């Protein structure tokens, strides 16, 4: 479901039911009752509006934290402006770490590498040059540039992607489907009774208008008008509980939807992992000495870290360079391997044809010192290694990659930094233009990984115990993806890549997704394909995403979950839930809370039906009794651990057969006892009315205790609430006069106590008998 406006919220079936009832009350001259129903509709809409306002405000604060500002040159003046104030024709200046604020064409680019993962899902930065286009939302990973703005706001590629979301139809939530079925059935029952009574009364009396009014009055009593109130209250309070654990529900119905999820499809980066690189291993070369995180960093590895630092920027933005700097600070690196006094002579940035970055320094003796780092195969090429040495170094790099690491090779210039024969000079004069002018030798390998969040394995184990499959979707390669999946505790199974998805028909993919836990090399547009396949396989899918291109998949999922901090504004707008801290563990906790809300809602609705049956018999309106007592169900902890129970089937009705039977038995018992009191001989009408009204109030609280957790304080509080309401009304002459009740004598109080005990005892006995019968039927 997607966030409704006020008008569409009023058109929900449960609200239409209340509005129809209000209209009928107005037609038969019961203006007070019509006004009460209209007030309840207004209250439900206000609850929904308040919750959406809270979520909108929190999302706006997140958006402000992540909103880019652009440095533009306009009419000779330098300005720093928000994206909405940038216009086509402005000159936009970009530095390392900037988020691009508008579409443009590059007029100048110096060593420019751009991270477009939020837009395209590309895992690695792309090199751009003058004349290339650059898109709003991209991140400058390295270098600097100047571009001419060509499109902003909705005219940009980012804006057009957001507009394209309208073409993706959001599915109805389970709650919408179930309440529509329930409302339709109850309405048909009421209309059937209304028609039968109108025909019977009209044919007997001949007064058809009067017969129709009586039939409408009975139909209004049959319709449980309090159900929409109870549902709105439970879902709003559930959304509030989710917000306290860092999960924002953009509209209350998302709470119930999450409780029914059977598959959690999650991104690896930032959701299962910490979204920051860390050095996990070092391998010196050619010695082959291995260091792993958690052990002491000894001297043979210091030279490797020293040259890696020299090959990195002093104020890095790149995640791998930040990881190398953190390692040097944590080790700590000895002073002999730090060179704060060396001036930088020249930097050789990454090129698309040579994925190596190197830097040239001048040491204290005036000699050149050279350090380089990059892709292992590129460093092998830079060092001109003989075939056997190249194969050995690349095999070592593959060994680290199979452990889920991203691998960099580090090299240093040979002693004195000699140049190739064709290049003159030994360190004096201007540096050469290209990196291949120098002679290098490899120093070793650095294995980096985005560390798994420490809470993830336990959270995945909890989700699996709850009967929910967790599937991981990543843009990384199959080796890295499988290694991370094993660390996270995902089950073994086949792995599909983005290329595999391209070659599969929808039917074949829907059959395959039932057994696949890991998807690698997946592009964002393929996430929509996966969501559709999972839903076609009968799953209820909760999908996480952060990029602009994830938005279509988030909207198509049963529950879209966006990242609050690193996620794009478009993704957050398309989602149902937002994870404030971008972590997987709160999502699993939210699953447990949502299941508790759903279970308690079913108990509350069962209670509502049970207490409604005797009220139908007396043609009373229960809008004071029921919602007040059902609040106790919302606060109950639930029966057992909801995360150790399987999810309900997606096509299960809101109220199952067992709930209906229990409600009918309990309600039927109350009907029988109430009829006995209503026709008790020898007492006045006011006294009998007081007995019936008292039994309804007290039994209402008693049913909360019976249907809830009888040992919890919430069940006892429901019982106490019924007693308190009865004492207040019965003890107040004003209330008794308003309701036409009479005072109760001691013998009448004794009869009331006896009737209450009998009603609750029979209701409890009937409920236990049904539970035993139901369990016997399900036992093979």
PDB file of N, CA, C and O in Angstrom, residues 208-269:
ATOM      1  N   UNK A 208     -45.102  -0.218   4.866  1.00  0.00           N
ATOM      2  CA  UNK A 208     -43.760  -0.486   4.322  1.00  0.00           C
ATOM      3  C   UNK A 208     -42.715   0.530   4.769  1.00  0.00           C
ATOM      4  O   UNK A 208     -41.581   0.131   5.056  1.00  0.00           O
ATOM      5  N   UNK A 209     -42.965   1.833   4.827  1.00  0.00           N
ATOM      6  CA  UNK A 209     -41.931   2.752   5.342  1.00  0.00           C
ATOM      7  C   UNK A 209     -41.488   2.399   6.765  1.00  0.00           C
ATOM      8  O   UNK A 209     -40.303   2.404   7.080  1.00  0.00           O
ATOM      9  N   UNK A 210     -42.447   2.103   7.641  1.00  0.00           N
ATOM     10  CA  UNK A 210     -42.096   1.730   9.013  1.00  0.00           C
ATOM     11  C   UNK A 210     -41.311   0.419   9.028  1.00  0.00           C
ATOM     12  O   UNK A 210     -40.346   0.255   9.797  1.00  0.00           O
ATOM     13  N   UNK A 211     -41.699  -0.525   8.186  1.00  0.00           N
ATOM     14  CA  UNK A 211     -40.971  -1.801   8.114  1.00  0.00           C
ATOM     15  C   UNK A 211     -39.520  -1.589   7.667  1.00  0.00           C
ATOM     16  O   UNK A 211     -38.591  -2.219   8.190  1.00  0.00           O
ATOM     17  N   UNK A 212     -39.346  -0.700   6.701  1.00  0.00           N
ATOM     18  CA  UNK A 212     -37.991  -0.431   6.220  1.00  0.00           C
ATOM     19  C   UNK A 212     -37.144   0.220   7.305  1.00  0.00           C
ATOM     20  O   UNK A 212     -35.966  -0.127   7.481  1.00  0.00           O
ATOM     21  N   UNK A 213     -37.711   1.156   8.063  1.00  0.00           N
ATOM     22  CA  UNK A 213     -36.964   1.802   9.136  1.00  0.00           C
ATOM     23  C   UNK A 213     -36.553   0.793  10.201  1.00  0.00           C
ATOM     24  O   UNK A 213     -35.427   0.815  10.710  1.00  0.00           O
ATOM     25  N   UNK A 214     -37.469  -0.111  10.573  1.00  0.00           N
ATOM     26  CA  UNK A 214     -37.135  -1.124  11.567  1.00  0.00           C
ATOM     27  C   UNK A 214     -36.029  -2.058  11.041  1.00  0.00           C
ATOM     28  O   UNK A 214     -35.135  -2.459  11.783  1.00  0.00           O
ATOM     29  N   UNK A 215     -36.119  -2.390   9.764  1.00  0.00           N
ATOM     30  CA  UNK A 215     -35.101  -3.264   9.173  1.00  0.00           C
ATOM     31  C   UNK A 215     -33.737  -2.577   9.149  1.00  0.00           C
ATOM     32  O   UNK A 215     -32.700  -3.197   9.435  1.00  0.00           O
ATOM     33  N   UNK A 216     -33.720  -1.289   8.820  1.00  0.00           N
ATOM     34  CA  UNK A 216     -32.453  -0.547   8.824  1.00  0.00           C
ATOM     35  C   UNK A 216     -31.875  -0.469  10.231  1.00  0.00           C
ATOM     36  O   UNK A 216     -30.654  -0.565  10.424  1.00  0.00           O
ATOM     37  N   UNK A 217     -32.734  -0.258  11.228  1.00  0.00           N
ATOM     38  CA  UNK A 217     -32.255  -0.192  12.610  1.00  0.00           C
ATOM     39  C   UNK A 217     -31.588  -1.503  13.018  1.00  0.00           C
ATOM     40  O   UNK A 217     -30.535  -1.508  13.661  1.00  0.00           O
ATOM     41  N   UNK A 218     -32.191  -2.646  12.632  1.00  0.00           N
ATOM     42  CA  UNK A 218     -31.588  -3.933  12.967  1.00  0.00           C
ATOM     43  C   UNK A 218     -30.277  -4.144  12.195  1.00  0.00           C
ATOM     44  O   UNK A 218     -29.302  -4.669  12.723  1.00  0.00           O
ATOM     45  N   UNK A 219     -30.258  -3.717  10.922  1.00  0.00           N
ATOM     46  CA  UNK A 219     -29.029  -3.862  10.126  1.00  0.00           C
ATOM     47  C   UNK A 219     -27.887  -3.076  10.754  1.00  0.00           C
ATOM     48  O   UNK A 219     -26.738  -3.525  10.791  1.00  0.00           O
ATOM     49  N   UNK A 220     -28.180  -1.888  11.271  1.00  0.00           N
ATOM     50  CA  UNK A 220     -27.151  -1.089  11.927  1.00  0.00           C
ATOM     51  C   UNK A 220     -26.631  -1.782  13.178  1.00  0.00           C
ATOM     52  O   UNK A 220     -25.450  -1.694  13.511  1.00  0.00           O
ATOM     53  N   UNK A 221     -27.528  -2.465  13.894  1.00  0.00           N
ATOM     54  CA  UNK A 221     -27.076  -3.188  15.083  1.00  0.00           C
ATOM     55  C   UNK A 221     -26.220  -4.390  14.701  1.00  0.00           C
ATOM     56  O   UNK A 221     -25.289  -4.760  15.408  1.00  0.00           O
ATOM     57  N   UNK A 222     -26.521  -5.017  13.557  1.00  0.00           N
ATOM     58  CA  UNK A 222     -25.750  -6.187  13.120  1.00  0.00           C
ATOM     59  C   UNK A 222     -24.332  -5.798  12.715  1.00  0.00           C
ATOM     60  O   UNK A 222     -23.362  -6.501  13.010  1.00  0.00           O
ATOM     61  N   UNK A 223     -24.186  -4.665  12.027  1.00  0.00           N
ATOM     62  CA  UNK A 223     -22.865  -4.248  11.553  1.00  0.00           C
ATOM     63  C   UNK A 223     -21.982  -3.841  12.735  1.00  0.00           C
ATOM     64  O   UNK A 223     -22.350  -2.951  13.497  1.00  0.00           O
ATOM     65  N   UNK A 224     -20.814  -4.480  12.903  1.00  0.00           N
ATOM     66  CA  UNK A 224     -19.915  -4.111  14.012  1.00  0.00           C
ATOM     67  C   UNK A 224     -19.148  -2.829  13.682  1.00  0.00           C
ATOM     68  O   UNK A 224     -18.017  -2.862  13.189  1.00  0.00           O
ATOM     69  N   UNK A 225     -19.762  -1.686  13.971  1.00  0.00           N
ATOM     70  CA  UNK A 225     -19.169  -0.411  13.578  1.00  0.00           C
ATOM     71  C   UNK A 225     -17.854  -0.112  14.282  1.00  0.00           C
ATOM     72  O   UNK A 225     -17.095   0.765  13.859  1.00  0.00           O
ATOM     73  N   UNK A 226     -17.597  -0.835  15.380  1.00  0.00           N
ATOM     74  CA  UNK A 226     -16.391  -0.551  16.143  1.00  0.00           C
ATOM     75  C   UNK A 226     -15.138  -1.159  15.530  1.00  0.00           C
ATOM     76  O   UNK A 226     -14.015  -0.801  15.909  1.00  0.00           O
ATOM     77  N   UNK A 227     -15.293  -2.080  14.574  1.00  0.00           N
ATOM     78  CA  UNK A 227     -14.118  -2.738  13.982  1.00  0.00           C
ATOM     79  C   UNK A 227     -13.166  -1.721  13.341  1.00  0.00           C
ATOM     80  O   UNK A 227     -11.952  -1.787  13.561  1.00  0.00           O
ATOM     81  N   UNK A 228     -13.632  -0.760  12.531  1.00  0.00           N
ATOM     82  CA  UNK A 228     -12.685   0.221  11.976  1.00  0.00           C
ATOM     83  C   UNK A 228     -11.951   1.022  13.049  1.00  0.00           C
ATOM     84  O   UNK A 228     -10.766   1.345  12.886  1.00  0.00           O
ATOM     85  N   UNK A 229     -12.634   1.324  14.135  1.00  0.00           N
ATOM     86  CA  UNK A 229     -11.997   2.083  15.211  1.00  0.00           C
ATOM     87  C   UNK A 229     -10.880   1.262  15.845  1.00  0.00           C
ATOM     88  O   UNK A 229      -9.769   1.753  16.069  1.00  0.00           O
ATOM     89  N   UNK A 230     -11.165  -0.002  16.135  1.00  0.00           N
ATOM     90  CA  UNK A 230     -10.174  -0.873  16.755  1.00  0.00           C
ATOM     91  C   UNK A 230      -8.960  -1.040  15.841  1.00  0.00           C
ATOM     92  O   UNK A 230      -7.805  -0.954  16.279  1.00  0.00           O
ATOM     93  N   UNK A 231      -9.200  -1.281  14.554  1.00  0.00           N
ATOM     94  CA  UNK A 231      -8.093  -1.486  13.618  1.00  0.00           C
ATOM     95  C   UNK A 231      -7.226  -0.240  13.507  1.00  0.00           C
ATOM     96  O   UNK A 231      -5.992  -0.322  13.534  1.00  0.00           O
ATOM     97  N   UNK A 232      -7.840   0.924  13.387  1.00  0.00           N
ATOM     98  CA  UNK A 232      -7.065   2.158  13.263  1.00  0.00           C
ATOM     99  C   UNK A 232      -6.227   2.398  14.504  1.00  0.00           C
ATOM    100  O   UNK A 232      -5.050   2.794  14.423  1.00  0.00           O
ATOM    101  N   UNK A 233      -6.798   2.144  15.668  1.00  0.00           N
ATOM    102  CA  UNK A 233      -6.081   2.363  16.917  1.00  0.00           C
ATOM    103  C   UNK A 233      -4.894   1.414  17.042  1.00  0.00           C
ATOM    104  O   UNK A 233      -3.776   1.828  17.381  1.00  0.00           O
ATOM    105  N   UNK A 234      -5.109   0.129  16.744  1.00  0.00           N
ATOM    106  CA  UNK A 234      -4.030  -0.851  16.868  1.00  0.00           C
ATOM    107  C   UNK A 234      -2.866  -0.539  15.925  1.00  0.00           C
ATOM    108  O   UNK A 234      -1.702  -0.609  16.306  1.00  0.00           O
ATOM    109  N   UNK A 235      -3.191  -0.214  14.681  1.00  0.00           N
ATOM    110  CA  UNK A 235      -2.128   0.020  13.704  1.00  0.00           C
ATOM    111  C   UNK A 235      -1.365   1.306  14.013  1.00  0.00           C
ATOM    112  O   UNK A 235      -0.145   1.373  13.838  1.00  0.00           O
ATOM    113  N   UNK A 236      -2.061   2.342  14.482  1.00  0.00           N
ATOM    114  CA  UNK A 236      -1.374   3.582  14.837  1.00  0.00           C
ATOM    115  C   UNK A 236      -0.431   3.363  16.019  1.00  0.00           C
ATOM    116  O   UNK A 236       0.715   3.840  16.024  1.00  0.00           O
ATOM    117  N   UNK A 237      -0.900   2.633  17.035  1.00  0.00           N
ATOM    118  CA  UNK A 237      -0.036   2.349  18.181  1.00  0.00           C
ATOM    119  C   UNK A 237       1.115   1.425  17.783  1.00  0.00           C
ATOM    120  O   UNK A 237       2.228   1.546  18.293  1.00  0.00           O
ATOM    121  N   UNK A 238       0.846   0.493  16.845  1.00  0.00           N
ATOM    122  CA  UNK A 238       1.922  -0.368  16.351  1.00  0.00           C
ATOM    123  C   UNK A 238       2.994   0.426  15.632  1.00  0.00           C
ATOM    124  O   UNK A 238       4.198   0.181  15.795  1.00  0.00           O
ATOM    125  N   UNK A 239       2.580   1.395  14.811  1.00  0.00           N
ATOM    126  CA  UNK A 239       3.550   2.248  14.121  1.00  0.00           C
ATOM    127  C   UNK A 239       4.385   3.041  15.122  1.00  0.00           C
ATOM    128  O   UNK A 239       5.593   3.244  14.927  1.00  0.00           O
ATOM    129  N   UNK A 240       3.771   3.480  16.195  1.00  0.00           N
ATOM    130  CA  UNK A 240       4.511   4.197  17.236  1.00  0.00           C
ATOM    131  C   UNK A 240       5.547   3.288  17.885  1.00  0.00           C
ATOM    132  O   UNK A 240       6.691   3.711  18.137  1.00  0.00           O
ATOM    133  N   UNK A 241       5.193   2.045  18.132  1.00  0.00           N
ATOM    134  CA  UNK A 241       6.149   1.107  18.731  1.00  0.00           C
ATOM    135  C   UNK A 241       7.326   0.848  17.784  1.00  0.00           C
ATOM    136  O   UNK A 241       8.474   0.753  18.219  1.00  0.00           O
ATOM    137  N   UNK A 242       7.043   0.732  16.495  1.00  0.00           N
ATOM    138  CA  UNK A 242       8.132   0.521  15.529  1.00  0.00           C
ATOM    139  C   UNK A 242       9.084   1.709  15.515  1.00  0.00           C
ATOM    140  O   UNK A 242      10.306   1.544  15.396  1.00  0.00           O
ATOM    141  N   UNK A 243       8.550   2.917  15.606  1.00  0.00           N
ATOM    142  CA  UNK A 243       9.409   4.103  15.560  1.00  0.00           C
ATOM    143  C   UNK A 243      10.394   4.121  16.721  1.00  0.00           C
ATOM    144  O   UNK A 243      11.486   4.679  16.608  1.00  0.00           O
ATOM    145  N   UNK A 244      10.021   3.501  17.840  1.00  0.00           N
ATOM    146  CA  UNK A 244      10.906   3.494  19.009  1.00  0.00           C
ATOM    147  C   UNK A 244      12.108   2.586  18.827  1.00  0.00           C
ATOM    148  O   UNK A 244      13.076   2.696  19.580  1.00  0.00           O
ATOM    149  N   UNK A 245      12.078   1.673  17.847  1.00  0.00           N
ATOM    150  CA  UNK A 245      13.243   0.824  17.579  1.00  0.00           C
ATOM    151  C   UNK A 245      13.930   1.242  16.283  1.00  0.00           C
ATOM    152  O   UNK A 245      14.739   0.495  15.734  1.00  0.00           O
ATOM    153  N   UNK A 246      13.596   2.430  15.775  1.00  0.00           N
ATOM    154  CA  UNK A 246      14.290   2.944  14.604  1.00  0.00           C
ATOM    155  C   UNK A 246      13.714   2.507  13.275  1.00  0.00           C
ATOM    156  O   UNK A 246      14.428   2.513  12.270  1.00  0.00           O
ATOM    157  N   UNK A 247      12.441   2.124  13.241  1.00  0.00           N
ATOM    158  CA  UNK A 247      11.774   1.743  11.993  1.00  0.00           C
ATOM    159  C   UNK A 247      10.563   2.645  11.825  1.00  0.00           C
ATOM    160  O   UNK A 247       9.629   2.588  12.625  1.00  0.00           O
ATOM    161  N   UNK A 248      10.584   3.482  10.790  1.00  0.00           N
ATOM    162  CA  UNK A 248       9.491   4.418  10.557  1.00  0.00           C
ATOM    163  C   UNK A 248       8.477   3.791   9.604  1.00  0.00           C
ATOM    164  O   UNK A 248       8.828   3.375   8.499  1.00  0.00           O
ATOM    165  N   UNK A 249       7.232   3.707  10.047  1.00  0.00           N
ATOM    166  CA  UNK A 249       6.144   3.250   9.182  1.00  0.00           C
ATOM    167  C   UNK A 249       5.523   4.470   8.531  1.00  0.00           C
ATOM    168  O   UNK A 249       4.986   5.341   9.220  1.00  0.00           O
ATOM    169  N   UNK A 250       5.613   4.563   7.214  1.00  0.00           N
ATOM    170  CA  UNK A 250       5.132   5.765   6.542  1.00  0.00           C
ATOM    171  C   UNK A 250       3.613   5.842   6.557  1.00  0.00           C
ATOM    172  O   UNK A 250       3.052   6.909   6.335  1.00  0.00           O
ATOM    173  N   UNK A 251       2.934   4.725   6.787  1.00  0.00           N
ATOM    174  CA  UNK A 251       1.492   4.707   7.022  1.00  0.00           C
ATOM    175  C   UNK A 251       1.185   3.457   7.833  1.00  0.00           C
ATOM    176  O   UNK A 251       1.867   2.438   7.736  1.00  0.00           O
ATOM    177  N   UNK A 252       0.172   3.537   8.708  1.00  0.00           N
ATOM    178  CA  UNK A 252      -0.021   2.477   9.703  1.00  0.00           C
ATOM    179  C   UNK A 252      -0.230   1.085   9.126  1.00  0.00           C
ATOM    180  O   UNK A 252       0.188   0.106   9.728  1.00  0.00           O
ATOM    181  N   UNK A 253      -0.891   0.944   7.972  1.00  0.00           N
ATOM    182  CA  UNK A 253      -1.178  -0.399   7.448  1.00  0.00           C
ATOM    183  C   UNK A 253       0.086  -1.184   7.139  1.00  0.00           C
ATOM    184  O   UNK A 253       0.047  -2.415   7.054  1.00  0.00           O
ATOM    185  N   UNK A 254       1.230  -0.487   6.989  1.00  0.00           N
ATOM    186  CA  UNK A 254       2.488  -1.187   6.731  1.00  0.00           C
ATOM    187  C   UNK A 254       2.875  -2.079   7.898  1.00  0.00           C
ATOM    188  O   UNK A 254       3.617  -3.055   7.720  1.00  0.00           O
ATOM    189  N   UNK A 255       2.409  -1.770   9.096  1.00  0.00           N
ATOM    190  CA  UNK A 255       2.741  -2.568  10.275  1.00  0.00           C
ATOM    191  C   UNK A 255       2.209  -3.988  10.111  1.00  0.00           C
ATOM    192  O   UNK A 255       2.937  -4.972  10.291  1.00  0.00           O
ATOM    193  N   UNK A 256       0.932  -4.112   9.754  1.00  0.00           N
ATOM    194  CA  UNK A 256       0.343  -5.431   9.594  1.00  0.00           C
ATOM    195  C   UNK A 256       0.968  -6.172   8.425  1.00  0.00           C
ATOM    196  O   UNK A 256       1.182  -7.385   8.481  1.00  0.00           O
ATOM    197  N   UNK A 257       1.309  -5.452   7.355  1.00  0.00           N
ATOM    198  CA  UNK A 257       1.910  -6.097   6.184  1.00  0.00           C
ATOM    199  C   UNK A 257       3.229  -6.763   6.542  1.00  0.00           C
ATOM    200  O   UNK A 257       3.514  -7.885   6.108  1.00  0.00           O
ATOM    201  N   UNK A 258       4.060  -6.066   7.336  1.00  0.00           N
ATOM    202  CA  UNK A 258       5.356  -6.635   7.716  1.00  0.00           C
ATOM    203  C   UNK A 258       5.176  -7.918   8.508  1.00  0.00           C
ATOM    204  O   UNK A 258       5.958  -8.865   8.350  1.00  0.00           O
ATOM    205  N   UNK A 259       4.160  -7.973   9.351  1.00  0.00           N
ATOM    206  CA  UNK A 259       3.929  -9.179  10.141  1.00  0.00           C
ATOM    207  C   UNK A 259       3.670 -10.412   9.301  1.00  0.00           C
ATOM    208  O   UNK A 259       3.913 -11.536   9.747  1.00  0.00           O
ATOM    209  N   UNK A 260       3.204 -10.234   8.070  1.00  0.00           N
ATOM    210  CA  UNK A 260       2.906 -11.373   7.204  1.00  0.00           C
ATOM    211  C   UNK A 260       4.017 -11.721   6.233  1.00  0.00           C
ATOM    212  O   UNK A 260       3.832 -12.605   5.390  1.00  0.00           O
ATOM    213  N   UNK A 261       5.171 -11.050   6.327  1.00  0.00           N
ATOM    214  CA  UNK A 261       6.256 -11.289   5.364  1.00  0.00           C
ATOM    215  C   UNK A 261       6.758 -12.722   5.463  1.00  0.00           C
ATOM    216  O   UNK A 261       6.946 -13.264   6.551  1.00  0.00           O
ATOM    217  N   UNK A 262       6.984 -13.337   4.306  1.00  0.00           N
ATOM    218  CA  UNK A 262       7.572 -14.677   4.253  1.00  0.00           C
ATOM    219  C   UNK A 262       8.986 -14.667   3.698  1.00  0.00           C
ATOM    220  O   UNK A 262       9.720 -15.631   3.855  1.00  0.00           O
ATOM    221  N   UNK A 263       9.372 -13.559   3.034  1.00  0.00           N
ATOM    222  CA  UNK A 263      10.716 -13.418   2.478  1.00  0.00           C
ATOM    223  C   UNK A 263      11.222 -12.013   2.785  1.00  0.00           C
ATOM    224  O   UNK A 263      10.514 -11.027   2.569  1.00  0.00           O
ATOM    225  N   UNK A 264      12.443 -11.917   3.297  1.00  0.00           N
ATOM    226  CA  UNK A 264      13.139 -10.644   3.438  1.00  0.00           C
ATOM    227  C   UNK A 264      14.251 -10.620   2.394  1.00  0.00           C
ATOM    228  O   UNK A 264      15.216 -11.383   2.485  1.00  0.00           O
ATOM    229  N   UNK A 265      14.092  -9.794   1.379  1.00  0.00           N
ATOM    230  CA  UNK A 265      15.098  -9.653   0.331  1.00  0.00           C
ATOM    231  C   UNK A 265      15.929  -8.416   0.649  1.00  0.00           C
ATOM    232  O   UNK A 265      15.409  -7.299   0.638  1.00  0.00           O
ATOM    233  N   UNK A 266      17.214  -8.608   0.964  1.00  0.00           N
ATOM    234  CA  UNK A 266      18.019  -7.514   1.515  1.00  0.00           C
ATOM    235  C   UNK A 266      19.268  -7.276   0.681  1.00  0.00           C
ATOM    236  O   UNK A 266      19.856  -8.204   0.117  1.00  0.00           O
ATOM    237  N   UNK A 267      19.659  -6.014   0.628  1.00  0.00           N
ATOM    238  CA  UNK A 267      20.950  -5.643   0.057  1.00  0.00           C
ATOM    239  C   UNK A 267      22.066  -6.085   0.997  1.00  0.00           C
ATOM    240  O   UNK A 267      21.891  -6.091   2.222  1.00  0.00           O
ATOM    241  N   UNK A 268      23.200  -6.423   0.420  1.00  0.00           N
ATOM    242  CA  UNK A 268      24.358  -6.738   1.258  1.00  0.00           C
ATOM    243  C   UNK A 268      24.962  -5.473   1.852  1.00  0.00           C
ATOM    244  O   UNK A 268      25.074  -5.320   3.068  1.00  0.00           O
ATOM    245  N   UNK A 269      25.331  -4.539   0.976  1.00  0.00           N
ATOM    246  CA  UNK A 269      26.104  -3.381   1.409  1.00  0.00           C
ATOM    247  C   UNK A 269      25.264  -2.451   2.265  1.00  0.00           C
ATOM    248  O   UNK A 269      24.232  -1.952   1.846  1.00  0.00           O
TER     249      UNK A 269
END
